[in-house]
Coordinates of C-alpha atoms and ligand atoms in Angstrom, one line a residue:
M67 CA -64.3 -190.4 36.4
C68 CA -64.4 -194.2 35.8
G69 CA -67.1 -196.7 34.8
I70 CA -67.9 -199.6 37.1
V71 CA -70.2 -202.5 36.3
G72 CA -71.1 -205.7 38.2
Y73 CA -73.4 -208.7 37.8
I74 CA -74.6 -211.6 39.9
G75 CA -77.4 -213.9 38.7
G76 CA -78.0 -216.9 36.4
K77 CA -76.6 -215.6 33.1
P78 CA -73.0 -215.7 31.9
A79 CA -71.4 -212.6 33.4
F80 CA -68.7 -211.8 30.9
P81 CA -70.8 -210.7 28.0
I82 CA -72.9 -208.5 30.3
L83 CA -69.8 -206.9 31.8
L84 CA -68.2 -206.3 28.4
K85 CA -71.3 -204.7 26.9
G86 CA -71.8 -202.7 30.1
L87 CA -68.2 -201.4 29.9
K88 CA -68.8 -200.2 26.3
R89 CA -71.8 -198.3 27.4
L90 CA -69.7 -196.7 30.2
E91 CA -66.6 -196.0 28.2
Y92 CA -67.5 -192.3 27.8
R93 CA -66.8 -192.0 31.5
G94 CA -63.1 -193.0 31.1
Y95 CA -61.2 -195.0 28.6
D96 CA -57.5 -195.3 29.2
S97 CA -57.7 -199.0 30.4
A98 CA -60.3 -201.6 31.1
G99 CA -60.7 -205.0 32.9
V100 CA -63.0 -207.6 34.3
A101 CA -62.8 -210.1 37.2
L102 CA -64.8 -213.3 37.1
L103 CA -65.2 -216.1 39.6
E104 CA -64.8 -219.4 37.8
S105 CA -66.1 -221.6 40.6
T106 CA -63.7 -220.4 43.3
N107 CA -60.9 -219.4 41.0
L108 CA -60.5 -215.6 40.5
E109 CA -59.9 -214.8 36.8
V110 CA -58.7 -211.2 36.3
L111 CA -58.3 -209.8 32.7
K112 CA -57.2 -206.2 32.2
K113 CA -55.5 -204.2 29.5
K114 CA -54.4 -200.6 28.8
G115 CA -56.4 -199.0 26.1
K116 CA -60.1 -199.1 25.2
V117 CA -62.6 -201.8 26.0
S118 CA -62.0 -203.1 22.5
E119 CA -58.4 -204.0 23.5
L120 CA -59.8 -206.0 26.4
E121 CA -62.2 -207.7 24.0
K122 CA -59.3 -208.7 21.8
L123 CA -57.6 -210.2 24.8
T124 CA -60.5 -212.5 25.5
E125 CA -61.6 -213.3 21.9
T126 CA -60.5 -217.0 22.1
K127 CA -61.8 -217.6 25.7
T128 CA -65.2 -218.4 27.1
Y129 CA -66.3 -218.1 30.7
S130 CA -69.1 -219.9 32.5
S131 CA -69.0 -217.6 35.5
T132 CA -72.3 -215.9 36.5
I133 CA -70.7 -213.4 38.8
G134 CA -68.2 -210.7 37.9
I135 CA -67.1 -207.1 38.0
G136 CA -65.8 -204.7 35.3
H137 CA -64.1 -201.3 35.1
T138 CA -63.1 -198.7 32.5
R139 CA -60.6 -196.2 33.8
W140 CA -59.8 -192.5 33.7
A141 CA -56.4 -192.5 35.5
T142 CA -56.0 -190.6 38.7
H143 CA -53.2 -192.4 40.6
G144 CA -50.8 -194.2 38.3
E145 CA -50.4 -193.8 34.6
P146 CA -52.6 -195.8 32.2
S147 CA -51.1 -199.2 32.0
D148 CA -51.9 -202.9 32.3
K149 CA -50.7 -203.1 35.9
N150 CA -52.7 -200.0 36.9
A151 CA -55.9 -201.1 35.2
H152 CA -58.7 -202.4 37.4
P153 CA -59.8 -204.8 38.8
H154 CA -57.2 -204.9 41.5
Y155 CA -56.8 -207.8 43.9
S156 CA -55.6 -208.6 47.4
S157 CA -52.1 -210.0 48.0
D158 CA -53.6 -213.4 48.7
Q159 CA -55.5 -213.1 45.4
K160 CA -58.8 -214.0 47.1
L161 CA -60.4 -210.5 46.8
A162 CA -61.0 -208.4 43.7
I163 CA -62.1 -204.7 43.6
I164 CA -63.2 -202.1 41.1
H165 CA -63.3 -198.5 42.2
N166 CA -64.4 -195.1 40.9
G167 CA -63.0 -192.3 43.1
I168 CA -59.9 -191.4 45.0
I169 CA -58.7 -192.6 48.4
E170 CA -57.0 -189.5 49.8
N171 CA -55.3 -191.2 52.7
Y172 CA -53.9 -194.1 50.6
G173 CA -50.3 -193.0 51.2
A174 CA -50.5 -193.5 55.0
L175 CA -52.4 -196.7 54.5
K176 CA -49.8 -198.0 52.0
T177 CA -47.0 -197.2 54.5
E178 CA -48.8 -199.0 57.3
L179 CA -49.5 -202.1 55.1
S180 CA -45.9 -202.1 53.7
E181 CA -44.6 -202.2 57.3
K182 CA -46.8 -205.2 57.8
G183 CA -45.1 -206.9 54.9
Y184 CA -47.6 -206.4 52.1
E185 CA -46.2 -205.7 48.6
F186 CA -47.9 -203.8 45.8
R187 CA -48.0 -204.5 42.1
S188 CA -49.4 -201.2 40.9
D189 CA -49.2 -197.5 41.7
T190 CA -52.9 -197.2 42.5
D191 CA -54.8 -196.1 45.6
T192 CA -57.3 -198.9 44.7
E193 CA -54.8 -201.7 45.3
V194 CA -54.0 -200.2 48.7
F195 CA -57.8 -200.1 49.4
I196 CA -58.3 -203.8 48.7
T197 CA -55.2 -204.8 50.6
F198 CA -56.4 -202.7 53.6
I199 CA -59.7 -204.7 53.4
E200 CA -57.8 -207.9 53.2
D201 CA -55.7 -207.0 56.3
I202 CA -58.8 -206.1 58.3
K203 CA -60.6 -209.3 57.2
K204 CA -57.7 -211.5 58.2
T205 CA -56.7 -209.7 61.4
L206 CA -60.2 -209.5 62.8
D207 CA -61.5 -212.7 61.1
L208 CA -64.5 -211.0 59.7
T209 CA -67.0 -211.6 56.9
L210 CA -66.3 -209.7 53.6
E211 CA -69.1 -207.2 54.3
D212 CA -67.9 -206.5 57.9
A213 CA -64.3 -206.1 56.7
V214 CA -65.5 -203.6 54.0
R215 CA -67.6 -201.7 56.5
I216 CA -64.8 -201.3 59.0
A217 CA -62.4 -200.2 56.2
L218 CA -64.9 -197.6 55.0
T219 CA -64.9 -196.0 58.4
K220 CA -61.1 -195.4 58.1
V221 CA -60.6 -194.4 54.5
V222 CA -60.8 -190.7 53.5
G223 CA -62.1 -189.8 50.0
A224 CA -64.6 -190.7 47.3
Y225 CA -65.5 -194.2 46.2
A226 CA -67.9 -196.4 44.3
I227 CA -66.6 -199.9 44.8
V228 CA -67.7 -203.5 44.0
I229 CA -65.8 -206.3 45.7
M230 CA -66.0 -210.1 45.4
S231 CA -64.2 -212.9 47.2
T232 CA -63.2 -216.5 46.3
E233 CA -64.1 -217.5 49.8
E234 CA -67.7 -216.1 49.4
P235 CA -68.3 -216.8 45.7
D236 CA -72.0 -216.1 45.7
K237 CA -71.8 -212.5 47.0
L238 CA -71.0 -209.0 45.7
I239 CA -70.3 -206.1 48.1
A240 CA -71.0 -202.6 46.8
A241 CA -70.5 -199.3 48.5
R242 CA -70.5 -195.6 47.5
K243 CA -69.5 -192.2 48.8
G244 CA -69.2 -189.2 46.5
S245 CA -69.3 -191.3 43.3
P246 CA -72.5 -192.6 41.8
M247 CA -73.8 -196.2 41.9
V248 CA -77.1 -197.7 40.6
I249 CA -78.3 -201.2 41.3
G250 CA -80.7 -202.8 38.7
L251 CA -83.1 -205.4 40.1
G252 CA -83.7 -208.5 38.0
K253 CA -85.3 -211.9 38.7
N254 CA -82.7 -213.6 41.0
E255 CA -80.1 -211.3 39.5
Y256 CA -78.7 -207.9 40.2
Y257 CA -76.8 -205.4 38.0
I258 CA -74.5 -202.7 39.5
A259 CA -73.2 -199.8 37.5
S260 CA -72.0 -196.2 37.7
D261 CA -75.2 -195.1 35.8
A262 CA -78.2 -196.7 34.3
S263 CA -76.9 -197.1 30.8
P264 CA -75.5 -200.7 31.2
I265 CA -78.7 -201.7 33.1
V266 CA -81.6 -200.3 31.0
E267 CA -81.7 -203.2 28.5
Y268 CA -82.2 -205.8 31.3
T269 CA -84.5 -204.0 33.8
N270 CA -86.2 -200.7 34.5
E271 CA -86.3 -201.1 38.3
V272 CA -83.3 -199.5 39.9
I273 CA -82.1 -198.3 43.3
Y274 CA -79.8 -195.2 43.5
M275 CA -77.4 -196.0 46.3
E276 CA -76.9 -193.1 48.8
D277 CA -73.5 -192.0 50.2
E278 CA -72.0 -194.3 52.9
Q279 CA -74.3 -197.1 52.1
I280 CA -73.1 -200.7 51.6
A281 CA -75.0 -203.3 49.6
I282 CA -74.6 -207.0 50.3
I283 CA -75.9 -208.8 47.1
T284 CA -76.5 -212.5 46.5
R285 CA -78.6 -214.0 43.7
N286 CA -81.7 -214.0 45.9
D287 CA -81.2 -211.1 48.2
L288 CA -80.2 -207.5 48.5
T289 CA -79.5 -205.9 51.9
I290 CA -78.4 -202.3 52.3
V291 CA -76.7 -201.1 55.5
D292 CA -74.8 -197.9 56.4
T293 CA -71.2 -197.9 57.8
K294 CA -72.7 -198.4 61.3
D295 CA -74.4 -201.6 60.1
V296 CA -77.8 -200.0 60.4
P297 CA -80.2 -201.4 57.8
Q298 CA -81.3 -198.9 55.2
K299 CA -84.6 -198.7 53.4
A300 CA -84.1 -198.6 49.6
E301 CA -86.5 -196.8 47.3
I302 CA -87.1 -198.6 44.0
H303 CA -87.3 -196.2 41.0
K304 CA -88.6 -196.9 37.5
L305 CA -86.1 -195.9 34.9
D306 CA -87.5 -193.6 32.2
L307 CA -84.3 -194.1 30.1
K308 CA -84.8 -195.8 26.7
L309 CA -82.2 -198.0 25.2
E310 CA -82.1 -196.1 21.9
S311 CA -81.3 -193.0 23.7
I312 CA -77.9 -194.4 24.6
E313 CA -77.1 -195.7 21.1
K314 CA -75.8 -193.8 18.1
G315 CA -79.0 -194.2 16.0
G316 CA -77.1 -194.3 12.7
Y317 CA -74.9 -191.3 13.4
E318 CA -71.1 -191.7 13.1
H319 CA -70.6 -190.2 16.6
F320 CA -72.7 -189.6 19.7
M321 CA -71.6 -185.9 19.5
L322 CA -73.2 -185.5 16.0
K323 CA -76.3 -187.3 17.1
E324 CA -76.6 -185.0 20.2
I325 CA -76.0 -181.9 18.1
F326 CA -78.9 -182.9 15.8
E327 CA -81.1 -184.0 18.7
Q328 CA -81.2 -180.4 20.0
P329 CA -84.5 -179.3 18.4
R330 CA -86.1 -182.2 20.3
S331 CA -84.1 -182.0 23.5
I332 CA -84.9 -178.2 23.8
A333 CA -88.6 -179.0 23.2
D334 CA -88.4 -181.8 25.8
C335 CA -86.9 -179.4 28.2
M336 CA -89.9 -177.1 27.8
R337 CA -92.5 -179.8 27.7
G338 CA -95.1 -179.4 30.5
R339 CA -93.4 -176.3 31.6
L340 CA -94.0 -173.6 28.9
N341 CA -97.2 -172.8 27.0
A342 CA -96.7 -169.5 25.2
T343 CA -100.2 -169.4 23.8
E344 CA -101.7 -169.5 27.3
G345 CA -98.8 -167.4 28.7
L346 CA -98.1 -170.2 31.1
L347 CA -94.7 -171.0 32.6
T348 CA -94.6 -173.5 35.4
L349 CA -91.4 -174.8 36.9
G350 CA -92.4 -177.4 39.6
G351 CA -88.8 -177.9 40.6
I352 CA -88.5 -174.4 42.1
R353 CA -92.0 -174.0 43.5
N354 CA -91.0 -174.2 47.2
Y355 CA -88.4 -171.5 47.0
S356 CA -89.9 -169.4 44.3
E357 CA -90.3 -166.4 46.7
A358 CA -86.7 -166.7 47.9
L359 CA -85.5 -166.7 44.2
T360 CA -87.8 -163.8 43.3
N361 CA -86.6 -161.7 46.2
A362 CA -83.0 -162.7 46.0
E363 CA -80.5 -159.9 46.6
K364 CA -77.8 -161.8 44.8
I365 CA -77.6 -165.0 42.8
V366 CA -74.3 -167.0 42.7
I367 CA -73.9 -169.5 39.9
V368 CA -71.3 -172.3 40.3
A369 CA -70.3 -174.7 37.5
C370 CA -67.4 -176.0 35.4
G371 CA -66.6 -176.0 31.7
T372 CA -69.5 -175.7 29.4
S373 CA -71.9 -175.5 32.3
W374 CA -70.0 -172.4 33.5
H375 CA -70.5 -170.9 30.0
A376 CA -74.2 -171.5 30.5
G377 CA -73.9 -169.7 33.8
L378 CA -72.4 -166.7 32.1
V379 CA -75.3 -166.5 29.7
A380 CA -77.6 -166.7 32.7
E381 CA -75.8 -163.8 34.3
Y382 CA -76.7 -161.6 31.3
I383 CA -80.3 -162.8 31.3
F384 CA -81.0 -162.6 35.0
E385 CA -79.4 -159.1 35.3
D386 CA -81.0 -157.9 32.1
L387 CA -84.6 -159.2 32.8
C388 CA -84.8 -159.7 36.6
R389 CA -82.5 -156.9 37.7
I390 CA -80.8 -159.2 40.2
P391 CA -77.0 -159.1 40.6
V392 CA -75.4 -162.4 39.6
E393 CA -71.9 -163.7 40.2
V394 CA -70.7 -166.6 38.1
E395 CA -68.0 -168.7 39.7
Y396 CA -65.8 -171.5 38.6
A397 CA -66.8 -174.1 41.2
S398 CA -63.1 -175.1 41.6
E399 CA -62.2 -171.5 42.6
F400 CA -65.3 -170.8 44.7
R401 CA -64.8 -173.8 47.0
Y402 CA -61.4 -172.7 48.0
R403 CA -61.4 -168.9 48.0
N404 CA -63.4 -168.4 51.3
P405 CA -66.3 -166.7 49.5
V406 CA -68.8 -164.5 51.3
I407 CA -72.0 -166.6 51.7
R408 CA -74.9 -165.5 53.8
E409 CA -77.9 -167.3 55.2
G410 CA -80.5 -167.4 52.5
D411 CA -78.2 -166.5 49.6
I412 CA -79.3 -168.2 46.4
L413 CA -76.8 -170.5 44.7
I414 CA -77.6 -172.1 41.3
A415 CA -75.4 -175.2 40.5
I416 CA -75.3 -176.2 36.8
S417 CA -74.1 -179.6 35.9
Q418 CA -74.9 -182.1 33.0
S419 CA -73.6 -185.1 34.9
G420 CA -74.6 -184.0 38.4
E421 CA -71.3 -185.7 39.5
T422 CA -68.6 -183.0 39.0
A423 CA -66.5 -183.0 42.2
D424 CA -65.8 -179.3 42.3
T425 CA -69.4 -178.4 41.8
L426 CA -70.5 -180.8 44.5
A427 CA -67.9 -179.4 46.9
A428 CA -69.0 -175.8 46.1
I429 CA -72.6 -176.8 46.9
E430 CA -71.6 -178.4 50.2
L431 CA -69.7 -175.3 51.2
A432 CA -72.6 -172.9 50.3
K433 CA -75.1 -175.3 52.0
S434 CA -73.1 -175.4 55.2
K435 CA -73.4 -171.6 55.3
G436 CA -77.1 -171.5 54.9
A437 CA -77.5 -170.8 51.2
I438 CA -80.5 -172.1 49.3
I439 CA -79.2 -174.4 46.5
F440 CA -80.9 -174.9 43.1
G441 CA -79.7 -177.6 40.7
V442 CA -79.9 -177.4 36.9
V443 CA -78.9 -181.0 36.2
N444 CA -79.4 -183.5 33.4
T445 CA -78.7 -186.9 35.0
V446 CA -81.7 -188.1 37.1
G447 CA -80.7 -189.4 40.5
S448 CA -77.2 -187.9 40.3
S449 CA -75.3 -186.7 43.4
I450 CA -75.9 -183.0 42.8
S451 CA -79.7 -183.6 42.1
R452 CA -79.9 -185.3 45.5
I453 CA -78.2 -182.7 47.6
T454 CA -79.8 -179.5 46.3
H455 CA -82.9 -178.0 48.0
E456 CA -84.7 -177.6 44.7
G457 CA -84.0 -177.7 41.0
A458 CA -85.0 -178.6 37.5
Y459 CA -83.9 -181.5 35.4
L460 CA -82.9 -180.7 31.8
H461 CA -84.8 -183.8 30.3
A462 CA -82.3 -183.6 27.5
G463 CA -81.7 -187.4 27.6
P464 CA -78.3 -189.0 28.2
E465 CA -75.4 -187.0 26.8
I466 CA -72.7 -189.6 25.9
G467 CA -70.3 -187.4 23.8
V468 CA -67.6 -186.0 26.1
A469 CA -68.1 -182.6 24.4
S470 CA -71.3 -181.1 25.8
T471 CA -73.8 -179.9 23.2
K472 CA -77.5 -180.6 23.9
A473 CA -77.0 -180.2 27.6
F474 CA -75.6 -176.7 27.0
T475 CA -78.7 -175.6 25.1
A476 CA -81.0 -177.3 27.5
Q477 CA -79.3 -175.6 30.4
L478 CA -79.8 -172.2 28.6
T479 CA -83.5 -173.1 28.1
I480 CA -84.1 -173.9 31.8
L481 CA -82.2 -170.8 32.9
A482 CA -84.2 -168.6 30.5
M483 CA -87.4 -170.0 31.9
I484 CA -86.3 -169.4 35.5
A485 CA -85.4 -165.8 34.6
L486 CA -88.7 -165.2 32.8
R487 CA -90.6 -166.6 35.7
I488 CA -88.8 -164.3 38.2
A489 CA -89.0 -161.2 35.9
S490 CA -92.7 -161.8 35.4
K491 CA -93.3 -162.1 39.2
K492 CA -91.2 -159.1 40.0
G493 CA -92.7 -157.0 37.2
T494 CA -89.2 -156.1 35.9
I495 CA -90.5 -156.8 32.4
S496 CA -93.9 -155.8 31.0
E497 CA -96.5 -158.4 30.5
S498 CA -96.3 -157.9 26.7
K499 CA -92.5 -158.4 26.7
Y500 CA -93.0 -161.5 28.9
R501 CA -95.5 -163.0 26.4
E502 CA -93.3 -162.1 23.5
L503 CA -90.3 -163.8 25.0
L504 CA -92.4 -166.9 25.8
V505 CA -93.3 -167.1 22.1
D506 CA -89.7 -166.6 21.1
L507 CA -88.5 -169.3 23.5
E508 CA -91.2 -171.7 22.3
N509 CA -90.0 -171.1 18.7
I510 CA -86.4 -171.9 19.5
P511 CA -86.5 -175.6 18.5
A512 CA -87.6 -174.7 15.0
K513 CA -84.8 -172.0 14.8
V514 CA -82.3 -174.6 15.9
E515 CA -83.6 -176.9 13.2
T516 CA -83.0 -174.1 10.7
A517 CA -79.5 -173.4 12.0
L518 CA -78.6 -177.1 11.6
K519 CA -79.3 -176.8 7.9
S520 CA -75.9 -174.9 7.7
D521 CA -74.1 -178.2 8.3
D522 CA -72.9 -178.7 4.7
K523 CA -71.6 -175.1 4.6
V524 CA -69.9 -175.5 8.0
K525 CA -68.3 -178.7 6.8
E526 CA -66.9 -176.9 3.7
I527 CA -65.5 -174.2 5.8
S528 CA -64.0 -176.7 8.3
S529 CA -62.0 -178.3 5.5
L530 CA -60.3 -174.9 4.9
F531 CA -59.2 -174.5 8.5
K532 CA -58.7 -178.0 9.8
D533 CA -54.9 -177.5 9.9
A534 CA -55.0 -174.2 11.7
R535 CA -52.8 -174.1 14.8
N536 CA -54.8 -171.5 16.6
F537 CA -58.3 -170.0 16.5
L538 CA -59.9 -166.9 18.1
Y539 CA -63.6 -166.7 18.9
L540 CA -65.0 -163.3 19.5
G541 CA -68.4 -162.1 20.6
R542 CA -70.1 -159.3 22.5
G543 CA -73.0 -159.2 25.0
Y544 CA -75.0 -162.5 25.1
N545 CA -72.7 -163.9 22.4
F546 CA -69.5 -163.4 24.5
P547 CA -70.1 -166.6 26.5
V548 CA -70.9 -168.3 23.2
A549 CA -67.4 -167.3 21.9
L550 CA -66.0 -169.0 25.0
E551 CA -68.1 -172.1 24.4
G552 CA -67.1 -172.3 20.7
A553 CA -63.5 -172.1 21.7
L554 CA -63.8 -174.9 24.3
K555 CA -65.6 -177.2 21.8
L556 CA -62.9 -176.8 19.3
K557 CA -59.9 -177.3 21.6
E558 CA -61.3 -180.2 23.5
I559 CA -62.1 -182.4 20.5
S560 CA -59.7 -181.2 17.8
Y561 CA -56.7 -180.3 20.1
I562 CA -56.3 -177.0 18.2
H563 CA -55.6 -174.2 20.7
A564 CA -58.5 -171.8 20.7
E565 CA -59.4 -168.8 22.8
G566 CA -62.7 -167.0 23.3
Y567 CA -62.7 -163.3 24.0
P568 CA -65.0 -160.4 24.3
A569 CA -64.6 -158.8 20.9
A570 CA -63.9 -155.3 22.3
E571 CA -61.1 -156.7 24.5
M572 CA -59.0 -157.5 21.4
K573 CA -57.5 -154.0 21.2
H574 CA -56.1 -154.5 24.8
G575 CA -53.5 -157.0 23.6
P576 CA -54.8 -160.0 21.8
I577 CA -55.1 -158.1 18.4
A578 CA -51.3 -158.6 18.3
L579 CA -52.0 -162.2 17.4
I580 CA -53.9 -161.3 14.2
D581 CA -52.2 -162.2 10.9
E582 CA -53.1 -164.2 7.8
N583 CA -52.7 -167.5 9.7
M584 CA -55.2 -166.7 12.5
P585 CA -58.8 -167.7 11.8
V586 CA -61.1 -165.5 13.8
V587 CA -64.7 -166.7 14.4
F588 CA -67.1 -163.8 15.1
I589 CA -70.5 -164.4 16.6
A590 CA -71.9 -161.3 15.0
T591 CA -75.7 -161.7 15.0
R592 CA -77.9 -158.7 14.9
D593 CA -78.3 -157.3 18.4
S594 CA -77.7 -154.2 20.5
S595 CA -73.9 -154.4 19.9
Y596 CA -74.0 -155.1 16.2
D597 CA -72.4 -151.9 15.0
K598 CA -69.6 -152.4 17.4
I599 CA -68.8 -155.9 16.3
V600 CA -68.8 -154.8 12.7
S601 CA -66.0 -152.4 13.7
N602 CA -64.2 -155.2 15.4
I603 CA -64.4 -157.3 12.2
Q604 CA -62.9 -154.4 10.2
E605 CA -60.1 -154.2 12.7
V606 CA -59.3 -157.9 12.2
K607 CA -59.6 -157.7 8.4
S608 CA -57.3 -154.7 8.2
R609 CA -54.6 -156.9 9.8
K610 CA -55.2 -159.7 7.3
G611 CA -57.1 -161.9 9.7
K612 CA -59.3 -164.6 8.2
V613 CA -62.9 -164.0 9.4
I614 CA -65.6 -166.6 9.8
A615 CA -68.8 -164.8 10.9
I616 CA -72.0 -166.2 12.3
V617 CA -74.6 -163.7 11.2
T618 CA -78.4 -163.3 11.4
E619 CA -80.0 -164.5 8.2
G620 CA -80.5 -161.7 5.7
D621 CA -77.4 -159.7 6.9
V622 CA -76.0 -158.0 3.8
L623 CA -73.2 -156.0 5.4
I624 CA -71.0 -158.5 7.1
P625 CA -70.9 -161.0 4.2
K626 CA -69.2 -158.3 2.2
M627 CA -66.4 -158.1 4.9
A628 CA -65.9 -161.6 6.2
D629 CA -64.2 -164.4 4.4
H630 CA -66.9 -166.8 5.3
T631 CA -70.4 -166.3 6.8
I632 CA -72.9 -168.8 8.3
E633 CA -76.5 -167.6 8.7
V634 CA -78.7 -168.4 11.7
P635 CA -82.3 -167.4 12.2
A636 CA -83.1 -164.2 14.1
T637 CA -84.4 -164.3 17.6
H638 CA -84.4 -162.2 20.8
E639 CA -80.8 -161.4 21.7
A640 CA -81.3 -163.0 25.2
L641 CA -82.1 -166.3 23.4
M642 CA -79.6 -166.0 20.6
P643 CA -77.0 -168.2 22.3
L644 CA -79.3 -171.1 21.9
V645 CA -79.0 -170.6 18.1
S646 CA -75.6 -169.0 17.5
V647 CA -73.9 -171.9 19.3
I648 CA -75.1 -174.5 16.7
P649 CA -72.7 -173.7 13.9
L650 CA -69.8 -173.6 16.4
Q651 CA -70.7 -177.1 17.6
L652 CA -70.7 -178.3 14.0
L653 CA -67.5 -176.5 13.1
S654 CA -65.6 -178.1 16.0
Y655 CA -67.1 -181.5 15.2
H656 CA -66.2 -181.5 11.5
I657 CA -62.7 -180.1 12.1
A658 CA -62.0 -182.8 14.7
V659 CA -63.3 -185.6 12.4
M660 CA -61.1 -184.2 9.5
R661 CA -58.2 -184.3 11.9
G662 CA -58.8 -187.9 12.8
A663 CA -59.4 -187.1 16.4
N664 CA -61.6 -189.3 18.6
V665 CA -64.6 -187.0 18.8
D666 CA -66.6 -188.9 21.4
Q667 CA -63.7 -189.8 23.6
P668 CA -61.0 -187.1 23.3
R669 CA -57.6 -187.8 24.7
N670 CA -57.1 -187.0 28.4
L671 CA -60.8 -186.2 29.0
A672 CA -63.8 -187.9 30.6
K673 CA -67.4 -187.1 30.5
S674 CA -67.6 -186.0 34.0
V675 CA -64.7 -185.0 36.3
T676 CA -65.6 -186.7 39.6
V677 CA -62.1 -186.0 41.0
E678 CA -60.6 -182.7 42.1
Ligands
LIG1090 C1 -67.7 -179.6 28.0 O1 -67.8 -179.9 26.6 C2 -66.7 -180.5 28.8 N1 -67.0 -181.9 28.6 C3 -66.6 -180.1 30.2 O2 -66.1 -178.8 30.3 C4 -67.9 -180.2 31.1 O3 -68.8 -179.2 30.7 C5 -67.5 -179.9 32.5 O4 -66.6 -180.9 32.9 C6 -68.7 -179.8 33.5 O5 -69.4 -181.1 33.5 P1 -70.8 -181.1 34.2 O6 -71.7 -180.2 33.4 O7 -71.2 -182.6 34.0 O8 -70.7 -180.7 35.6

């Protein structure tokens, strides 16, 4: 996924673009660049590396331009390099483009253009894209917007693009399909970006572009048409994003801020939805399909990464409380394996960004076969939130750190509320158990607050294991998906190989890995499989494994066995993942920091994978 930003108005564009790119850097950070129109001269500045490298390149320069475009890249076609950085420009250097997405038929287009004599400076699909537009514009003698519109009817793939031209220096053309784009409305000025974070400090009025829409933007006018040139009505939304929510707020990293935000983000997720004292649980976002959900014969959950782990926890909760069979699928597998989907089947799509390409594709497939789609999404106005039949926003606030933390616990909160709503309506749990679970859920923010108090102890343990080459994470029942999540957190930000496993599965092979150099993290809180996991700890200890155990506060047995223990407050086992994951988030964070890794922007990753 890449970050795109554009500006046209009365203010100097360059500072706005640079600041916007810094706010979007979590979306991709292997190279960055800007293009400015200095009168009719196209100035393109771009550099491999982070936005700070681009900033160094321009330290001694000032630009008067009040129109420009900027891009921060997560490479798809062509390695990270100066030449492959965006913006790209046409062969006659009159057009410049920034692009988030993939043009799948770029190869055929490149061959066709090469045969016409065009040459290419980079390895990217984007340069082919702008050259294709250049060729159409010249051959058919069209305006920029008409050339772009014709080109969009011929390219295959996903795009969020902004284009400008030296021949029409008071105009930006923007278009999207399958990649997000937001337009901020100012006074005789417009801001364009992949999401609202670069826009929020200038205006709270935004338009979320729809797929296959083209925006023609001048300082005084915004026109939106579709690829058939049919004018489109644009709905203006008020942003509820606050500037401080996209800043670090005194924390060293966004990830640490977001870990410590969880008591509030979980509370925000329940606000207006859960009132345990009154026994009230209202989820407006699923009202229209509540019957379908309650009477579902099967629920399929599709997601990727951490969101998939949330889906696994949901499987345990839905089957345990609602007695509805659940299948949890990697979206990337589901979309290609010709799954059995029947009219009326229920599909729940879980996604923090709401832009994950595989999850989007899985939804489209299920929708085409008549399934009812629920979204559990954090980013308001995101693509997934716009194509689902119903759903619930997490209200966790923007999650900037690439490693998902507060979105995960918010997803679990929403899924627990949906399960409780269904179980209560179906009568698969007693009224007293329902009320008890509502109280337990309402108390989770305070329990997470308590779990966060183990931060110093976790930091101390982290220093002992920061140089480990491998880790194992083991859990049972509701804590098995937590083991997977803890392993993913560690590997994606510290680059240490880590595996999550059901604890009982160790004896079927992986126990061969155990020796004095293998740290094993057990999520061993008091629940229905406690005695079994105690045995598993003994099996590891008897083979000299080093054991770090997450235990329920007051546990006196496991601290005698494990090398290190971290206590978390007791809660109902169905809600324990919300609490037991906290020390694992902190463990991965501290180890990564001690290893000098880039915690918020780990190598090779991006915050949302909007390509296949
Ligand atoms: C989690 O820490 C990772 N950043 C990644 O696995 C992420 O959960 C996955 O890409 C899914 O993203 P989404 O929730 O935005 O769809």
